[in-house]
Amino acid sequence: MSTTQSERLRGLVEPLVSAEQLDLEEIEVSRAGRRRVLRIIVDSEEGVELDTCAELSRAISAQLDETDVMGEDEYVLEVSSPGADRPLTEHRHYERATGRLARLQLREGGELVARILAVDDEGLDLEVPGVKGRKPTSRRIAFDEIAKARVELEFNRKDKKEEEA
């Protein structure tokens, strides 16, 4: 996707996304056979409901029909929320992942799987699970020490509400 097309798409889409109190996470144009796919990823603190994606898709489609930003070729528009395996790249991603288990690849090498307890401007407060019956330990990691990060899916973790009951 050319920079001008990217900028034009962002300028067209961002106000519509903001009107729904959502964050525009990504705009991607790719090929699928003879067609192109315009994928728009949105998110919010509370997550994104399917109905909101459908409404936003209709609004974006109407705006795109009024412009030539996608050119004359056919394309498919997809509006969705990020997948569970999306990388944590922005400060807000880490904040939304507070309480969740994350896999962090460190710049110095090595990998760390830990629960994100708190996020501030400099980094993360983590709880590293204990191994073989040992107690968990606390650890502080600065953002500049992290090469990559991603939320780990947990299928057997109890919800906080269940733990309090």
Coordinates of C-alpha atoms in Angstrom, one line a residue:
M1 CA 0.0 0.0 0.0
S2 CA 1.5 3.3 -1.0
T3 CA 2.1 6.0 1.6
T4 CA -0.4 8.3 -0.1
Q5 CA -3.1 5.7 -0.2
S6 CA -2.3 4.8 3.4
E7 CA -2.6 8.4 4.5
R8 CA -5.8 8.9 2.5
L9 CA -7.3 5.8 4.0
R10 CA -6.3 6.8 7.5
G11 CA -7.7 10.3 7.0
L12 CA -11.0 8.8 5.8
V13 CA -11.3 6.0 8.4
E14 CA -10.0 7.6 11.6
P15 CA -12.8 10.1 12.2
L16 CA -15.4 7.3 11.7
V17 CA -13.5 5.0 14.2
S18 CA -13.1 7.8 16.7
A19 CA -16.8 8.6 16.5
E20 CA -17.5 5.1 17.9
Q21 CA -15.0 5.8 20.7
L22 CA -12.6 3.2 19.3
D23 CA -8.9 3.1 18.6
L24 CA -7.7 2.5 15.0
E25 CA -5.1 -0.2 15.4
E26 CA -4.2 -1.1 11.9
I27 CA -5.1 -0.6 8.2
E28 CA -3.9 -3.2 5.8
V29 CA -4.4 -3.7 2.1
S30 CA -3.5 -7.1 0.7
R31 CA -4.2 -9.3 -2.3
A32 CA -6.5 -12.3 -2.3
G33 CA -6.5 -13.7 -5.8
R34 CA -7.7 -11.0 -8.2
R35 CA -9.3 -9.0 -5.4
R36 CA -7.8 -6.8 -2.7
V37 CA -8.7 -7.0 0.9
L38 CA -8.9 -3.9 3.0
R39 CA -8.6 -5.0 6.6
I40 CA -9.3 -2.4 9.4
I41 CA -8.5 -3.4 13.0
V42 CA -10.2 -1.5 15.8
D43 CA -10.1 -1.9 19.6
S44 CA -11.2 -0.2 22.8
E45 CA -10.7 -0.6 26.6
E46 CA -13.9 -2.6 26.8
G47 CA -13.2 -4.6 23.6
V48 CA -15.3 -4.4 20.4
E49 CA -18.7 -5.9 19.9
L50 CA -19.7 -7.6 16.6
D51 CA -22.6 -5.1 16.1
T52 CA -20.2 -2.2 16.4
C53 CA -17.9 -3.7 13.7
A54 CA -20.9 -4.2 11.4
E55 CA -22.1 -0.6 11.9
L56 CA -18.5 0.8 11.4
S57 CA -18.1 -1.4 8.3
R58 CA -21.3 0.1 6.7
A59 CA -20.1 3.7 7.5
I60 CA -16.6 3.0 6.1
S61 CA -18.1 1.4 3.0
A62 CA -20.3 4.3 2.3
Q63 CA -17.3 6.7 2.7
L64 CA -15.2 4.6 0.4
D65 CA -17.9 4.5 -2.2
E66 CA -17.8 8.3 -2.3
T67 CA -14.1 8.5 -3.0
D68 CA -11.5 6.9 -5.3
V69 CA -9.1 6.0 -2.6
M70 CA -9.4 2.3 -3.4
G71 CA -9.3 2.8 -7.1
E72 CA -11.4 0.9 -9.6
D73 CA -10.4 -2.7 -8.7
E74 CA -12.7 -4.9 -6.6
Y75 CA -11.9 -5.2 -2.9
V76 CA -13.3 -6.8 0.2
L77 CA -13.7 -4.7 3.3
E78 CA -13.1 -6.4 6.7
V79 CA -13.6 -4.5 10.0
S80 CA -12.7 -6.5 13.1
S81 CA -11.0 -6.4 16.5
P82 CA -7.5 -7.6 17.0
G83 CA -7.0 -11.3 17.5
A84 CA -5.9 -12.8 20.8
D85 CA -2.4 -13.4 19.5
R86 CA -1.8 -9.8 18.3
P87 CA 1.6 -8.4 19.4
L88 CA 1.7 -5.9 22.2
T89 CA 3.3 -2.8 20.6
E90 CA 1.6 0.2 22.1
H91 CA 1.4 1.4 25.7
R92 CA -2.4 1.0 25.6
H93 CA -1.9 -2.7 24.6
Y94 CA 0.0 -3.4 27.7
E95 CA -2.5 -1.6 29.9
R96 CA -5.3 -3.6 28.4
A97 CA -3.3 -6.8 29.1
T98 CA -3.0 -6.0 32.8
G99 CA -3.8 -9.2 34.7
R100 CA -3.0 -11.4 31.7
L101 CA -0.1 -13.7 31.1
A102 CA 2.3 -12.5 28.5
R103 CA 5.3 -14.0 26.7
L104 CA 8.1 -11.4 26.5
Q105 CA 11.1 -11.8 24.2
L106 CA 13.9 -9.7 25.7
R107 CA 16.4 -7.6 23.7
E108 CA 19.4 -9.1 25.6
G109 CA 18.1 -12.6 24.6
G110 CA 15.9 -15.0 26.4
E111 CA 12.2 -15.2 27.0
L112 CA 10.0 -14.6 30.0
V113 CA 6.5 -15.7 30.6
A114 CA 4.9 -13.6 33.4
R115 CA 1.6 -12.0 34.4
I116 CA 1.4 -8.2 33.9
L117 CA 0.5 -6.7 37.2
A118 CA 0.9 -3.0 36.5
V119 CA 2.0 -0.7 33.7
D120 CA 3.4 2.8 33.9
D121 CA 5.3 5.1 31.5
E122 CA 8.7 3.3 32.0
G123 CA 7.7 -0.3 32.0
L124 CA 5.9 -3.3 33.6
D125 CA 5.5 -4.8 37.0
L126 CA 5.4 -8.6 36.5
E127 CA 4.7 -11.7 38.5
V128 CA 6.8 -14.6 37.3
P129 CA 5.0 -17.9 38.1
G130 CA 6.9 -20.3 40.4
V131 CA 8.3 -23.5 39.1
K132 CA 7.8 -26.9 40.8
G133 CA 5.8 -25.6 43.7
R134 CA 7.9 -22.5 44.4
K135 CA 6.2 -19.2 45.0
P136 CA 5.8 -16.6 42.2
T137 CA 8.4 -13.8 42.1
S138 CA 8.0 -10.1 41.2
R139 CA 10.0 -8.6 38.4
R140 CA 10.3 -5.1 36.9
I141 CA 11.0 -4.8 33.1
A142 CA 11.5 -1.5 31.3
F143 CA 9.9 -1.1 27.8
D144 CA 13.3 -0.7 26.2
E145 CA 14.3 -4.2 27.4
I146 CA 11.4 -5.8 25.5
A147 CA 12.0 -6.9 21.9
K148 CA 8.5 -8.5 21.4
A149 CA 5.5 -9.2 23.5
R150 CA 2.3 -11.2 23.1
V151 CA -0.5 -12.2 25.4
E152 CA -0.6 -15.9 26.2
L153 CA -4.0 -17.6 26.0
E154 CA -5.0 -19.3 29.3
F155 CA -7.8 -21.8 29.1
N156 CA -7.8 -22.9 32.7
R157 CA -7.5 -19.6 34.5
K158 CA -10.3 -18.7 36.9
D159 CA -12.0 -15.3 36.4
K160 CA -11.4 -12.9 39.3
K161 CA -15.1 -13.0 40.2
E162 CA -14.9 -16.8 40.6
E163 CA -11.8 -16.5 42.8
E164 CA -13.5 -13.9 45.1
A165 CA -16.6 -16.1 45.5

